[in-house]
Coordinates of C-alpha atoms in Angstrom, one line a residue:
Q1 CA -11.7 1.3 -5.2
W2 CA -8.0 1.0 -6.0
L3 CA -7.8 -2.5 -4.7
R4 CA -10.8 -3.5 -6.8
N5 CA -9.4 -1.9 -10.0
P6 CA -5.8 -0.8 -9.6
G7 CA -5.2 -0.2 -13.3
P8 CA -4.0 -2.3 -16.2
Q9 CA -4.2 -6.1 -15.9
H10 CA -0.5 -6.6 -15.4
E11 CA -0.6 -4.2 -12.4
K12 CA -3.5 -6.2 -10.9
R13 CA -1.5 -9.4 -11.3
T14 CA 1.6 -7.9 -9.8
L15 CA -0.3 -6.6 -6.8
F16 CA -2.0 -10.0 -6.2
G17 CA 1.2 -11.9 -6.7
D18 CA 3.1 -9.6 -4.2
M19 CA 0.3 -10.0 -1.7
V20 CA 0.4 -13.8 -2.0
C21 CA 4.2 -13.8 -1.7
F22 CA 4.1 -11.5 1.3
L23 CA 1.6 -13.8 3.1
F24 CA 3.7 -16.9 2.2
I25 CA 7.2 -15.5 2.7
T26 CA 6.6 -13.7 6.0
P27 CA 5.9 -16.8 8.1
L28 CA 8.6 -18.7 6.2
A29 CA 11.3 -16.1 6.9
T30 CA 10.2 -15.9 10.5
I31 CA 10.4 -19.7 11.0
S32 CA 13.7 -20.0 9.1
G33 CA 15.3 -17.2 11.1
W34 CA 14.1 -18.7 14.4
L35 CA 15.5 -22.1 13.4
C36 CA 18.8 -20.6 12.3
L37 CA 19.2 -18.7 15.6
R38 CA 18.1 -21.8 17.5
G39 CA 20.8 -23.9 15.7
A40 CA 23.4 -21.2 16.4
V41 CA 22.6 -21.4 20.1
D42 CA 22.9 -25.2 20.0
H43 CA 26.3 -24.9 18.2
L44 CA 27.6 -22.5 20.7
H45 CA 26.8 -25.0 23.5
F46 CA 28.8 -27.6 21.7
S47 CA 31.8 -25.2 21.2
S48 CA 31.3 -25.1 17.4
R49 CA 31.7 -21.3 17.0
L50 CA 32.3 -21.4 13.3
E51 CA 28.9 -23.0 12.5
A52 CA 27.2 -20.7 15.0
V53 CA 28.7 -17.6 13.3
G54 CA 27.6 -19.0 9.9
L55 CA 24.1 -19.5 11.1
I56 CA 23.9 -16.0 12.5
A57 CA 25.2 -14.6 9.3
L58 CA 22.6 -16.6 7.4
T59 CA 19.9 -15.2 9.6
V60 CA 21.1 -11.6 9.1
A61 CA 21.3 -12.1 5.3
L62 CA 17.8 -13.7 5.3
F63 CA 16.1 -10.9 7.1
T64 CA 18.1 -8.2 5.1
I65 CA 16.8 -9.7 1.8
Y66 CA 13.3 -10.1 3.2
L67 CA 13.2 -6.5 4.4
F68 CA 14.7 -5.2 1.2
W69 CA 12.1 -7.0 -0.9
T70 CA 9.3 -5.8 1.3
L71 CA 10.4 -2.2 1.1
V72 CA 10.9 -2.3 -2.7
S73 CA 7.5 -3.9 -3.3
F74 CA 5.7 -1.5 -0.9
R75 CA 7.3 1.5 -2.6
Y76 CA 6.4 0.2 -6.1
H77 CA 2.7 -0.3 -5.1
C78 CA 2.6 3.1 -3.4
R79 CA 3.9 4.7 -6.6
L80 CA 1.2 2.9 -8.6
Y81 CA -1.4 4.0 -6.1
N82 CA -0.4 7.6 -6.3
E83 CA -0.4 7.6 -10.1
W84 CA -3.9 5.9 -10.0
R85 CA -5.2 8.5 -7.5
R86 CA -4.0 11.4 -9.7
S87 CA -5.8 10.1 -12.8
N88 CA -8.9 8.6 -11.1
Q89 CA -10.3 11.4 -9.0
R90 CA -14.0 11.1 -8.0
V91 CA -15.8 14.4 -7.4
I92 CA -19.2 14.5 -5.8
L93 CA -21.1 17.7 -6.4
L94 CA -23.6 18.7 -3.8
A95 CA -26.2 21.1 -5.2
P96 CA -28.4 23.2 -2.9
R97 CA -32.1 22.2 -2.7
A98 CA -34.5 24.1 -4.8
A99 CA -36.7 25.0 -1.8
A100 CA -33.9 27.0 -0.3
A101 CA -33.8 29.3 -3.3
A102 CA -34.6 33.0 -3.1
P103 CA -38.2 34.1 -3.6
P104 CA -39.1 35.2 -7.1
A105 CA -38.6 38.9 -7.9
P106 CA -41.6 41.2 -8.2
P107 CA -42.9 41.7 -11.8
G108 CA -40.9 44.2 -13.8
L109 CA -37.7 43.9 -11.7
R110 CA -34.7 41.8 -12.7
P111 CA -33.6 39.3 -10.1
V112 CA -30.4 40.1 -8.3
K113 CA -27.6 37.7 -9.1
R114 CA -25.8 36.5 -6.0
N115 CA -22.2 35.5 -6.1
S116 CA -21.5 32.2 -4.5
K117 CA -18.5 31.6 -2.3
E118 CA -18.2 28.1 -3.6
T119 CA -16.0 27.1 -6.5
I120 CA -17.7 25.5 -9.5
V121 CA -16.1 22.2 -10.5

């Protein structure tokens, strides 16, 4: 239900935008990191250590920024979900069937009121 209607329109746009970015950026970051590490290995074979260290540092920076963005975005949407859940609770009341009710009291006697163990909502 929350995914269908998370709240105000800007929250829905933010959720949709973050989902699209996550689906686009995840493969992009993975491929970029792989290419940087592959380039670093090639530079190490040609004794160009400075470029290899630079590419490794670029890979670490890339994944650090990606993980930071993912964590911040995930925490933001979890907070929105928890707020939505607190204010949009759905309660289903299950009432007992009428056939299971006690038989009617004899004429002239008041029916006995039975206390239920259930809490009324």
